[in-house]
Tab-separated table of C-alpha atoms in Angstrom:
chain	number	residue	atom	x	y	z
T	19	MET	CA	29.660	16.935	-11.459
T	20	ALA	CA	27.513	16.960	-14.536
T	21	ARG	CA	23.737	16.957	-14.126
T	22	PHE	CA	21.948	16.034	-17.318
T	23	VAL	CA	18.567	17.558	-18.031
T	24	MET	CA	16.241	17.870	-20.983
T	25	VAL	CA	14.642	21.154	-22.011
T	26	ILE	CA	11.643	20.981	-24.346
T	27	ASP	CA	10.207	24.022	-26.057
T	28	THR	CA	6.426	23.565	-26.029
T	29	LYS	CA	6.079	26.522	-28.406
T	30	LYS	CA	7.934	24.575	-31.086
T	31	CYS	CA	6.684	21.039	-30.454
T	32	VAL	CA	4.014	19.925	-32.919
T	33	GLY	CA	3.472	16.453	-31.430
T	34	CYS	CA	4.750	14.624	-34.546
T	35	MET	CA	5.912	11.659	-32.419
T	36	ASP	CA	9.284	11.418	-34.143
T	37	CYS	CA	10.843	11.279	-30.669
T	38	VAL	CA	8.606	8.337	-29.791
T	39	VAL	CA	9.561	6.412	-32.933
T	40	ALA	CA	13.262	7.240	-32.521
T	41	CYS	CA	13.224	5.930	-28.941
T	42	LYS	CA	11.489	2.709	-29.890
T	43	THR	CA	13.936	2.113	-32.729
T	44	GLU	CA	17.081	3.070	-30.820
T	45	ASN	CA	16.243	1.091	-27.687
T	46	ASP	CA	14.286	-1.849	-29.155
T	47	VAL	CA	11.320	-0.957	-26.947
T	48	PRO	CA	8.891	-3.921	-27.133
T	49	GLU	CA	5.735	-3.641	-29.186
T	50	GLY	CA	2.893	-2.005	-27.279
T	51	PHE	CA	5.183	-0.176	-24.836
T	52	ASN	CA	6.621	3.331	-24.786
T	53	ARG	CA	9.476	4.952	-22.917
T	54	ASP	CA	8.383	8.385	-24.167
T	55	TRP	CA	5.030	9.686	-25.308
T	56	ILE	CA	3.129	12.803	-26.357
T	57	VAL	CA	0.611	14.613	-24.188
T	58	GLN	CA	-1.779	17.284	-25.455
T	59	ASP	CA	-2.866	19.462	-22.558
T	60	VAL	CA	-5.846	21.688	-23.386
T	61	ASN	CA	-6.884	24.366	-20.908
T	62	GLY	CA	-9.352	27.231	-20.811
T	63	LYS	CA	-12.903	27.977	-21.899
T	64	PHE	CA	-14.052	27.884	-25.515
T	65	PRO	CA	-13.194	29.841	-27.651
T	66	SER	CA	-10.148	31.005	-25.688
T	67	LEU	CA	-8.333	27.712	-25.334
T	68	ASN	CA	-4.669	27.068	-24.807
T	69	MET	CA	-3.004	23.857	-25.927
T	70	GLU	CA	0.396	22.697	-24.778
T	71	ILE	CA	1.993	19.750	-26.536
T	72	ARG	CA	4.614	17.917	-24.517
T	73	SER	CA	6.997	15.077	-25.196
T	74	GLU	CA	7.111	13.243	-21.836
T	75	ARG	CA	9.351	10.570	-20.325
T	76	CYS	CA	11.077	9.662	-17.051
T	77	ASN	CA	12.017	12.914	-15.278
T	78	HIS	CA	15.337	11.584	-13.938
T	79	CYS	CA	14.478	13.187	-10.612
T	80	ASP	CA	16.928	14.522	-8.056
T	81	ASN	CA	14.843	12.819	-5.375
T	82	PRO	CA	13.838	9.651	-7.245
T	83	PRO	CA	11.257	7.639	-5.251
T	84	CYS	CA	11.808	4.666	-7.580
T	85	VAL	CA	15.424	4.426	-6.402
T	86	THR	CA	14.488	4.875	-2.738
T	87	CYS	CA	11.891	2.102	-2.724
T	88	CYS	CA	13.798	-0.460	-4.819
T	89	PRO	CA	14.537	-3.422	-2.507
T	90	THR	CA	17.542	-4.724	-4.420
T	91	GLY	CA	19.268	-1.549	-5.609
T	92	ALA	CA	18.442	-2.376	-9.255
T	93	SER	CA	17.027	1.131	-9.674
T	94	HIS	CA	19.954	3.442	-9.173
T	95	VAL	CA	21.391	6.847	-9.983
T	96	HIS	CA	24.131	6.585	-12.583
T	97	ASP	CA	27.539	8.100	-11.847
T	98	LEU	CA	27.366	10.194	-14.982
T	99	GLY	CA	24.895	13.072	-14.952
T	100	GLY	CA	22.523	11.807	-12.232
T	101	VAL	CA	20.617	9.687	-14.766
T	102	VAL	CA	18.184	7.202	-13.159
T	103	LEU	CA	18.721	3.698	-14.529
T	104	VAL	CA	17.655	0.094	-13.885
T	105	GLU	CA	20.152	-2.745	-13.634
T	106	TYR	CA	18.034	-5.424	-15.320
T	107	ASN	CA	19.879	-8.354	-13.773
T	108	GLU	CA	19.174	-7.073	-10.264
T	109	CYS	CA	15.477	-6.307	-10.800
T	110	ILE	CA	13.064	-8.862	-9.309
T	111	GLY	CA	9.985	-7.333	-10.958
T	112	CYS	CA	8.257	-6.380	-7.691
T	113	LYS	CA	6.796	-3.231	-9.285
T	114	ALA	CA	7.332	-1.018	-6.233
T	115	CYS	CA	9.108	1.504	-8.492
T	116	ILE	CA	6.074	1.638	-10.781
T	117	ALA	CA	3.901	2.391	-7.760
T	118	SER	CA	6.271	5.065	-6.517
T	119	CYS	CA	6.554	7.077	-9.745
T	120	PRO	CA	4.101	9.999	-9.922
T	121	TYR	CA	4.717	10.262	-13.689
T	122	ASP	CA	3.814	6.619	-14.431
T	123	ALA	CA	7.000	6.608	-16.504
T	124	ARG	CA	7.871	2.970	-15.871
T	125	PHE	CA	6.466	-0.308	-17.125
T	126	VAL	CA	7.264	-3.995	-16.869
T	127	ASN	CA	9.223	-5.179	-19.867
T	128	PRO	CA	7.778	-8.474	-21.210
T	129	GLU	CA	11.059	-10.064	-20.091
T	130	GLY	CA	10.089	-9.238	-16.497
T	131	TYR	CA	12.165	-6.258	-15.403
T	132	ALA	CA	11.226	-2.625	-14.831
T	133	ASP	CA	11.890	-0.560	-17.926
T	134	LYS	CA	11.969	3.169	-18.680
T	135	CYS	CA	13.834	6.036	-20.414
T	136	THR	CA	17.609	5.921	-19.915
T	137	PHE	CA	18.304	9.334	-21.465
T	138	CYS	CA	20.021	7.062	-24.063
T	139	ILE	CA	22.998	6.860	-21.731
T	140	HIS	CA	24.794	4.577	-24.221
T	141	ARG	CA	24.744	7.434	-26.741
T	142	VAL	CA	25.422	10.177	-24.188
T	143	GLU	CA	28.544	8.386	-22.974
T	144	LYS	CA	29.833	8.597	-26.546
T	145	GLY	CA	29.125	12.335	-26.642
T	146	GLU	CA	25.928	12.057	-28.685
T	147	ASP	CA	22.449	13.384	-27.883
T	148	PRO	CA	19.649	11.003	-26.852
T	149	ALA	CA	17.848	9.542	-29.898
T	150	CYS	CA	14.673	11.566	-29.328
T	151	VAL	CA	16.596	14.864	-29.206
T	152	SER	CA	18.678	14.025	-32.258
T	153	VAL	CA	15.698	13.395	-34.557
T	154	CYS	CA	13.355	16.213	-33.505
T	155	PRO	CA	12.395	17.969	-36.780
T	156	THR	CA	11.429	21.246	-35.071
T	157	HIS	CA	14.544	21.272	-32.858
T	158	CYS	CA	12.353	21.754	-29.827
T	159	MET	CA	14.354	19.402	-27.579
T	160	TYR	CA	17.666	20.181	-25.908
T	161	PHE	CA	19.855	17.909	-23.824
T	162	GLY	CA	22.779	19.010	-21.677
T	163	ASP	CA	24.432	19.696	-18.358
T	164	ILE	CA	22.555	22.107	-16.098
T	165	GLU	CA	25.640	22.474	-13.878
T	166	ASP	CA	27.508	24.116	-16.763
T	167	PRO	CA	26.329	27.756	-16.802
T	168	ASN	CA	27.255	28.130	-20.470
T	169	SER	CA	25.447	25.035	-21.748
T	170	LYS	CA	22.502	25.521	-24.101
T	171	VAL	CA	20.065	24.129	-21.506
T	172	SER	CA	21.323	26.502	-18.789
T	173	LEU	CA	21.084	29.506	-21.097
T	174	LEU	CA	17.560	28.593	-22.221
T	175	LEU	CA	16.399	28.216	-18.621
T	176	LYS	CA	17.874	31.630	-17.817
T	177	GLN	CA	16.158	33.299	-20.766
T	178	ARG	CA	12.762	31.608	-20.901
T	179	LYS	CA	9.887	30.810	-18.572
T	180	TYR	CA	9.433	27.122	-17.891
T	181	HIS	CA	7.642	24.587	-15.738
T	182	ASN	CA	8.233	21.059	-14.491
T	183	LEU	CA	5.678	18.280	-14.196
T	184	LYS	CA	4.052	17.657	-10.808
T	185	PRO	CA	6.653	19.479	-8.714
T	186	GLU	CA	4.254	19.084	-5.777
T	187	ALA	CA	5.116	15.367	-5.711
T	188	GLY	CA	8.469	16.412	-4.257
T	189	THR	CA	10.610	14.464	-6.703
T	190	LYS	CA	12.609	17.441	-8.099
T	191	PRO	CA	12.126	16.477	-11.768
T	192	HIS	CA	14.666	17.349	-14.458
T	193	ILE	CA	12.634	17.679	-17.636
T	194	TYR	CA	11.927	21.367	-18.231
T	195	TYR	CA	9.119	22.613	-20.464
T	196	LEU	CA	9.604	26.066	-21.961
T	197	VAL	CA	6.384	28.084	-22.233
Z	19	MET	CA	-13.032	25.881	-17.587
Z	20	MET	CA	-11.734	22.682	-19.057
Z	21	ASN	CA	-8.511	20.776	-18.588
Z	22	GLU	CA	-8.244	17.875	-20.992
Z	23	LEU	CA	-5.224	15.624	-21.331
Z	24	THR	CA	-4.763	13.408	-24.372
Z	25	ASN	CA	-1.986	10.896	-24.002
Z	26	THR	CA	-0.448	8.672	-26.685
Z	27	ARG	CA	0.972	6.294	-24.058
Z	28	HIS	CA	-0.855	2.968	-23.653
Z	29	ASN	CA	1.549	0.898	-21.605
Z	30	PRO	CA	-0.087	-2.323	-20.344
Z	31	GLY	CA	-0.710	-2.199	-16.591
Z	32	ILE	CA	-0.125	1.550	-16.550
Z	33	ASP	CA	-2.834	3.038	-18.773
Z	34	PRO	CA	-5.650	4.062	-18.677
Z	35	SER	CA	-5.266	3.765	-14.907
Z	36	LEU	CA	-2.555	2.042	-12.949
Z	37	HIS	CA	-3.275	-1.629	-12.206
Z	38	PHE	CA	-0.091	-3.646	-11.887
Z	39	TRP	CA	-0.716	-5.520	-8.626
Z	40	GLY	CA	-3.419	-8.155	-8.956
Z	41	TRP	CA	-4.875	-10.498	-6.299
Z	42	GLU	CA	-1.451	-11.734	-5.192
Z	43	ILE	CA	-0.447	-8.639	-3.198
Z	44	PRO	CA	-3.721	-8.188	-1.219
Z	45	VAL	CA	-3.704	-11.911	-0.399
Z	46	TYR	CA	-0.083	-11.687	0.750
Z	47	LEU	CA	-0.730	-8.550	2.827
Z	48	PHE	CA	-3.785	-10.195	4.391
Z	49	LEU	CA	-2.010	-13.452	5.258
Z	50	GLY	CA	1.121	-11.599	6.396
Z	51	GLY	CA	-0.996	-9.376	8.635
Z	52	MET	CA	-2.906	-12.320	10.080
Z	53	VAL	CA	0.298	-14.258	10.760
Z	54	ALA	CA	1.686	-11.132	12.460
Z	55	GLY	CA	-1.391	-11.074	14.702
Z	56	MET	CA	-1.052	-14.815	15.394
Z	57	MET	CA	2.570	-14.332	16.412
Z	58	ILE	CA	1.590	-11.584	18.852
Z	59	ILE	CA	-1.252	-13.687	20.310
Z	60	SER	CA	0.734	-16.927	20.572
Z	61	GLY	CA	3.729	-15.009	21.949
Z	62	TYR	CA	1.488	-13.462	24.578
Z	63	PHE	CA	-0.019	-16.829	25.551
Z	64	LEU	CA	3.435	-18.369	25.752
Z	65	TYR	CA	4.613	-15.500	27.952
Z	66	GLU	CA	1.595	-15.878	30.195
Z	67	LYS	CA	1.844	-19.714	30.020
Z	68	LYS	CA	-1.898	-20.212	29.886
Z	69	GLU	CA	-1.605	-23.987	29.870
Z	70	GLU	CA	-4.508	-24.396	32.235
Z	71	PHE	CA	-7.221	-24.300	29.601
Z	72	ASN	CA	-5.660	-26.594	27.037
Z	73	CYS	CA	-5.242	-23.621	24.778
Z	74	SER	CA	-5.743	-23.944	21.007
Z	75	CYS	CA	-3.172	-21.180	20.736
Z	76	TYR	CA	-0.479	-23.865	20.830
Z	77	GLN	CA	-1.572	-24.896	17.347
Z	78	ILE	CA	-1.291	-21.363	16.019
Z	79	PRO	CA	2.451	-21.417	15.274
Z	80	LEU	CA	2.044	-24.408	12.940
Z	81	ILE	CA	-0.946	-22.846	11.226
Z	82	SER	CA	0.917	-19.547	10.888
Z	83	LEU	CA	3.829	-21.313	9.215
Z	84	ILE	CA	1.436	-22.721	6.624
Z	85	LEU	CA	-0.413	-19.426	6.118
Z	86	LEU	CA	2.829	-17.467	5.841
Z	87	SER	CA	4.153	-19.906	3.254
Z	88	VAL	CA	0.949	-19.543	1.223
Z	89	GLY	CA	1.330	-15.756	1.469
Z	90	MET	CA	4.971	-15.869	0.431
Z	91	PHE	CA	4.106	-18.102	-2.504
Z	92	SER	CA	1.452	-15.605	-3.528
Z	93	LEU	CA	4.066	-12.839	-3.327
Z	94	PHE	CA	6.436	-14.931	-5.418
Z	95	LEU	CA	3.719	-15.379	-8.052
Z	96	ASP	CA	3.471	-11.592	-8.330
Z	97	LEU	CA	7.162	-11.119	-9.126
Z	98	GLU	CA	7.738	-10.536	-12.825
Z	99	HIS	CA	11.424	-11.485	-12.790
Z	100	LYS	CA	11.012	-14.566	-10.616
Z	101	LEU	CA	14.408	-16.190	-11.085
Z	102	TYR	CA	16.074	-13.093	-9.650
Z	103	PHE	CA	14.168	-13.090	-6.325
Z	104	TRP	CA	17.374	-14.032	-4.477
Z	105	ARG	CA	18.640	-10.527	-5.225
Z	106	LEU	CA	16.533	-9.457	-2.230
Z	107	TYR	CA	19.046	-11.194	0.001
Z	108	THR	CA	22.199	-9.735	-1.488
Z	109	THR	CA	21.519	-6.326	0.064
Z	110	LEU	CA	19.713	-4.529	2.860
Z	111	LYS	CA	18.381	-1.183	1.701
Z	112	ILE	CA	17.319	0.928	4.654
Z	113	SER	CA	15.263	3.274	2.469
Z	114	SER	CA	13.152	0.411	1.085
Z	115	PRO	CA	10.498	-1.127	3.381
Z	116	MET	CA	10.267	-4.013	0.905
Z	117	SER	CA	13.925	-4.766	1.587
Z	118	TRP	CA	13.574	-4.812	5.356
Z	119	GLY	CA	10.342	-6.773	4.947
Z	120	SER	CA	12.155	-9.516	3.084
Z	121	TRP	CA	14.672	-9.792	5.945
Z	122	ILE	CA	11.912	-9.698	8.585
Z	123	LEU	CA	10.212	-12.600	6.766
Z	124	LEU	CA	13.465	-14.533	6.879
Z	125	LEU	CA	13.687	-14.047	10.662
Z	126	VAL	CA	10.009	-14.752	11.248
Z	127	TYR	CA	10.187	-18.409	10.132
Z	128	PRO	CA	12.655	-19.704	12.754
Z	129	VAL	CA	10.952	-17.702	15.509
Z	130	ILE	CA	7.540	-19.220	14.723
Z	131	ALA	CA	9.131	-22.653	14.343
Z	132	ALA	CA	10.725	-22.283	17.790
Z	133	ASN	CA	7.316	-21.400	19.217
Z	134	ALA	CA	5.824	-24.509	17.594
Z	135	LEU	CA	8.623	-26.679	18.979
Z	136	ILE	CA	8.560	-25.445	22.541
Z	137	GLN	CA	4.859	-26.315	22.888
Z	138	LEU	CA	4.762	-29.324	20.576
Z	139	PRO	CA	1.147	-30.199	19.637
Z	140	ASP	CA	0.096	-33.715	20.701
Z	141	PHE	CA	0.032	-35.239	17.219
Z	142	MET	CA	3.668	-34.257	16.663
Z	143	LYS	CA	4.918	-35.738	19.901
Z	144	LYS	CA	5.101	-39.163	18.218
Z	145	ASN	CA	8.034	-37.913	16.178
Z	146	SER	CA	11.104	-38.663	18.268
Z	147	PHE	CA	13.344	-36.112	16.524
Z	148	LEU	CA	10.892	-33.249	17.099
Z	149	ASN	CA	10.387	-34.462	20.656
Z	150	MET	CA	14.135	-34.375	21.231
Z	151	LEU	CA	14.386	-30.826	19.780
Z	152	SER	CA	11.460	-29.722	21.907
Z	153	GLY	CA	13.100	-31.203	25.019
Z	154	LYS	CA	16.371	-29.406	24.288
Z	155	LEU	CA	14.593	-26.100	23.710
Z	156	ASN	CA	12.683	-26.526	26.964
Z	157	SER	CA	15.871	-27.284	28.871
Z	158	ILE	CA	17.374	-23.877	28.009
Z	159	ARG	CA	16.785	-21.379	30.803
Z	160	SER	CA	14.252	-18.635	29.982
Z	161	SER	CA	13.742	-20.048	26.462
Z	162	TYR	CA	9.996	-19.492	26.954
Z	163	LYS	CA	10.411	-15.806	27.531
Z	164	ILE	CA	12.913	-15.327	24.711
Z	165	ILE	CA	10.658	-17.098	22.203
Z	166	ALA	CA	7.579	-15.270	23.514
Z	167	TYR	CA	9.264	-11.870	23.181
Z	168	GLY	CA	10.700	-12.842	19.797
Z	169	ASN	CA	7.248	-13.723	18.494
Z	170	MET	CA	5.607	-10.591	19.848
Z	171	ILE	CA	8.338	-8.238	18.610
Z	172	LEU	CA	8.786	-9.787	15.163
Z	173	GLY	CA	5.003	-10.202	14.814
Z	174	THR	CA	4.580	-6.481	15.452
Z	175	ALA	CA	7.379	-5.697	12.978
Z	176	LEU	CA	5.747	-7.905	10.328
Z	177	GLY	CA	2.327	-6.311	10.853
Z	178	ILE	CA	3.753	-2.795	10.714
Z	179	TYR	CA	5.845	-3.511	7.637
Z	180	THR	CA	2.813	-4.619	5.580
Z	181	GLY	CA	1.398	-1.106	6.046
Z	182	VAL	CA	4.635	0.866	5.738
Z	183	LEU	CA	5.348	-0.983	2.488
Z	184	LEU	CA	2.411	0.792	0.857
Z	185	SER	CA	2.500	4.086	2.739
Z	186	SER	CA	6.090	4.768	1.691
Z	187	LEU	CA	5.041	4.856	-1.969
Z	188	GLY	CA	4.402	8.585	-2.025
Z	189	ALA	CA	3.024	8.785	-5.549
Z	190	ARG	CA	-0.159	6.937	-4.468
Z	191	PRO	CA	-2.068	9.336	-2.189
Z	192	LEU	CA	-4.454	6.712	-0.765
Z	193	TRP	CA	-1.496	4.761	0.633
Z	194	ASN	CA	0.539	7.784	1.554
Z	195	THR	CA	-0.744	8.127	5.104
Z	196	SER	CA	1.382	7.444	8.150
Z	197	ILE	CA	-1.515	5.710	9.902
Z	198	LEU	CA	-1.825	2.842	7.397
Z	199	TRP	CA	0.621	0.687	9.366
Z	200	LEU	CA	-1.618	0.923	12.417
Z	201	LEU	CA	-4.692	0.010	10.406
Z	202	PHE	CA	-2.978	-3.061	8.924
Z	203	LEU	CA	-1.492	-4.088	12.280
Z	204	LEU	CA	-4.886	-3.848	14.015
Z	205	SER	CA	-6.660	-5.572	11.139
Z	206	GLY	CA	-4.104	-8.397	11.240
Z	207	LEU	CA	-4.469	-8.707	15.007
Z	208	SER	CA	-8.249	-8.735	14.710
Z	209	GLY	CA	-8.134	-11.389	11.962
Z	210	ALA	CA	-5.776	-13.508	14.068
Z	211	ALA	CA	-7.989	-13.224	17.165
Z	212	ALA	CA	-10.962	-14.221	15.016
Z	213	PHE	CA	-9.059	-17.215	13.628
Z	214	VAL	CA	-8.058	-18.465	17.083
Z	215	HIS	CA	-11.655	-17.843	18.190
Z	216	LEU	CA	-12.757	-20.145	15.331
Z	217	ILE	CA	-10.515	-23.008	16.418
Z	218	ALA	CA	-10.865	-22.385	20.178
Z	219	LYS	CA	-11.378	-25.495	22.256
Z	220	ASN	CA	-13.570	-24.161	25.029
Z	221	LYS	CA	-15.833	-21.308	26.014
Z	222	GLU	CA	-13.337	-19.617	28.288
Z	223	GLU	CA	-10.911	-19.228	25.419
Z	224	ARG	CA	-13.652	-18.054	23.052
Z	225	VAL	CA	-14.775	-15.382	25.495
Z	226	LEU	CA	-11.211	-14.181	26.001
Z	227	LEU	CA	-10.601	-13.932	22.246
Z	228	ALA	CA	-13.972	-12.356	21.473
Z	229	LYS	CA	-13.316	-9.707	24.145
Z	230	THR	CA	-9.851	-9.037	22.725
Z	231	ASP	CA	-11.227	-8.900	19.184
Z	232	ASN	CA	-13.932	-6.421	20.225
Z	233	LYS	CA	-11.323	-4.038	21.581
Z	234	VAL	CA	-9.197	-4.361	18.444
Z	235	ILE	CA	-12.224	-3.834	16.163
Z	236	ALA	CA	-13.170	-0.704	18.105
Z	237	ALA	CA	-9.611	0.602	17.754
Z	238	GLU	CA	-9.681	-0.256	14.033
Z	239	LEU	CA	-12.878	1.749	13.521
Z	240	ILE	CA	-11.263	4.736	15.226
Z	241	VAL	CA	-8.150	4.404	13.042
Z	242	ILE	CA	-10.254	4.218	9.850
Z	243	PHE	CA	-12.155	7.324	10.983
Z	244	LEU	CA	-8.892	9.172	11.682
Z	245	MET	CA	-7.443	8.083	8.338
Z	246	ILE	CA	-10.480	9.432	6.493
Z	247	ILE	CA	-10.373	12.736	8.427
Z	248	ASN	CA	-6.645	12.992	7.743
Z	249	MET	CA	-7.110	12.492	3.995
Z	250	LEU	CA	-10.160	14.721	3.669
Z	251	SER	CA	-8.270	17.577	5.304
Z	252	SER	CA	-5.180	17.071	3.143
Z	253	SER	CA	-4.337	18.100	-0.442
Z	254	GLU	CA	-6.594	17.682	-3.474
Z	255	VAL	CA	-4.961	14.426	-4.574
Z	256	HIS	CA	-5.570	12.920	-1.120
Z	257	ILE	CA	-9.186	14.088	-1.101
Z	258	ASN	CA	-9.754	12.553	-4.552
Z	259	ALA	CA	-8.051	9.347	-3.433
Z	260	VAL	CA	-10.120	8.837	-0.288
Z	261	ASN	CA	-13.298	9.705	-2.176
Z	262	THR	CA	-12.812	6.631	-4.371
Z	263	ILE	CA	-13.516	4.505	-1.288
Z	264	LEU	CA	-16.015	6.849	0.385
Z	265	THR	CA	-18.269	7.673	-2.556
Z	266	GLY	CA	-16.543	6.333	-5.684
Z	267	ALA	CA	-16.078	3.000	-7.397
Z	268	TYR	CA	-14.894	1.171	-4.278
Z	269	ALA	CA	-17.462	2.708	-1.910
Z	270	PRO	CA	-20.072	-0.095	-2.007
Z	271	ALA	CA	-17.462	-2.752	-1.170
Z	272	PHE	CA	-15.904	-0.535	1.512
Z	273	TRP	CA	-19.111	0.373	3.335
Z	274	VAL	CA	-20.856	-2.996	2.953
Z	275	PHE	CA	-18.051	-5.562	3.293
Z	276	VAL	CA	-15.427	-3.747	5.364
Z	277	ILE	CA	-17.278	-1.354	7.675
Z	278	THR	CA	-20.677	-3.050	8.088
Z	279	ALA	CA	-20.108	-6.783	7.592
Z	280	GLY	CA	-16.422	-6.836	8.549
Z	281	LEU	CA	-16.439	-4.600	11.639
Z	282	LEU	CA	-19.840	-3.379	12.938
Z	283	ILE	CA	-21.836	-6.634	12.688
Z	284	PRO	CA	-19.131	-8.864	14.256
Z	285	LEU	CA	-18.624	-6.247	16.978
Z	286	LEU	CA	-22.348	-6.394	17.743
Z	287	ILE	CA	-22.499	-10.210	17.624
Z	288	GLN	CA	-19.434	-10.634	19.822
Z	289	THR	CA	-20.611	-8.028	22.323
Z	290	LEU	CA	-23.887	-9.935	22.691
Z	291	ALA	CA	-22.020	-13.256	22.912
Z	292	VAL	CA	-19.587	-12.188	25.643
Z	293	ASN	CA	-22.550	-10.845	27.640
Z	294	ASN	CA	-24.255	-14.252	27.328
Z	295	LYS	CA	-27.170	-12.890	25.281
Z	296	ILE	CA	-26.433	-15.224	22.360
Z	297	ARG	CA	-24.201	-18.260	21.777
Z	298	HIS	CA	-20.706	-18.026	20.352
Z	299	THR	CA	-20.845	-19.060	16.691
Z	300	ALA	CA	-18.434	-19.012	13.773
Z	301	VAL	CA	-20.338	-16.169	12.092
Z	302	ALA	CA	-18.549	-13.223	13.702
Z	303	PRO	CA	-14.971	-14.523	13.268
Z	304	ILE	CA	-15.623	-15.487	9.638
Z	305	LEU	CA	-17.016	-12.001	8.947
Z	306	VAL	CA	-13.962	-10.399	10.586
Z	307	ILE	CA	-11.540	-12.492	8.519
Z	308	ALA	CA	-13.430	-11.869	5.259
Z	309	GLY	CA	-13.603	-8.132	6.061
Z	310	GLY	CA	-9.830	-8.044	6.563
Z	311	LEU	CA	-9.267	-9.642	3.170
Z	312	VAL	CA	-11.659	-7.251	1.405
Z	313	LEU	CA	-9.953	-4.296	3.146
Z	314	ARG	CA	-6.577	-5.312	1.661
Z	315	PHE	CA	-8.119	-5.700	-1.809
Z	316	ILE	CA	-9.772	-2.276	-1.643
Z	317	ILE	CA	-6.688	-0.496	-0.318
Z	318	VAL	CA	-4.378	-2.120	-2.898
Z	319	TYR	CA	-6.720	-1.675	-5.890
Z	320	ALA	CA	-8.017	1.826	-5.092
Z	321	GLY	CA	-4.522	2.918	-4.033
Z	322	GLN	CA	-2.986	1.957	-7.363
Z	323	ALA	CA	-5.604	3.937	-9.242
Z	324	SER	CA	-4.979	7.034	-7.104
Z	325	GLY	CA	-2.247	9.393	-8.189
Z	326	TYR	CA	-1.025	12.933	-8.734
């Protein structure tokens, strides 16, 4: 069983927002909304500061609270790669999934349903990378199957140090940030 | 040491801080909780068959039907994909309290209606069809007890569900406490006792309800205290979350409208009233009901803003 993950090298990311634009274009994300975004995380004490730039999105968790709390089953885990998706025609717009997500990755589409990153499943099913990964000018983003020990993502996670976002929330997130 | 996050995301309702549930949800939770309390009270009266003091509790089922419908309408207004609401009834998802809540609500209506029918209020007795239904229901053996138990059990389930609904959303630390269901159940029961107190027909009934309400208010204060202790001794996100209502933006409303005006003052007034020091007035029950509504608003609003 494939398990898709995204690995993002924070040492290469310059926060150019190409991934954000690519996502909006590829998925017709409505004006004013974002399925992915850039975070600049500055830590330390002047002058010794450390800045990490991250491209963030839905973490396609192994323990997705948005799927657990959905009353209709609209939020579900896709058969391919454990990707968390929303079946728009089953969503009633109750917003429980928005409340349950510690990453605030979801929003209400102006048409009324819960919306978020799909890992561009329509592209992945055709063997392509998600739009954000495919356009990254610094090649800092990698997409692949973590269950395959020889995949690029598996090898990177073996070789490099990394962290996840808010692991303490217990969601078992699947976006990995190389440090 | 600094830790500064700059985010390019500005999704409406999500940023800068989460606020996606407006007035509709607190109003629904308040009315749902109060109806739950009314079901427990009217179920209890039916079980005990306290006909002797021409009890106003026999009007409660009708009032609860109206209040529940208003609450459900409020909930419907909150839905963003309204035309798909029927999807709730194409599945039962055990992991989703909202799913079992929608089924509980479906069961609650006929049970309250049966309670209204079995003790038909005077003004409805003119209707021959309702009279006939009432007669048939009364002719069934033990129908009283079945309806009484049904109301008490489903009322408790409804009251509990309004709390579990929020507490199961783990990403919001203020809600993520296993005691929230008890707080909402007690608050609903207290609001219901106060409402019946308001419409009570005689002193005996008022005294009974004021005494009941006093006990529930005392229990509610203990539960709030335990909830605060629980959160303050938990992780950082829980401490930050509870501080928004203890010392933060929601503190004035919490201490003034919920704790003081909604619980302590009515407890004092009703204690004096049941000991015949002062007369029973509408002040205490109104304060209790208003306090219950403000509590739901604070919990829903402050809870949304809390996070990891």
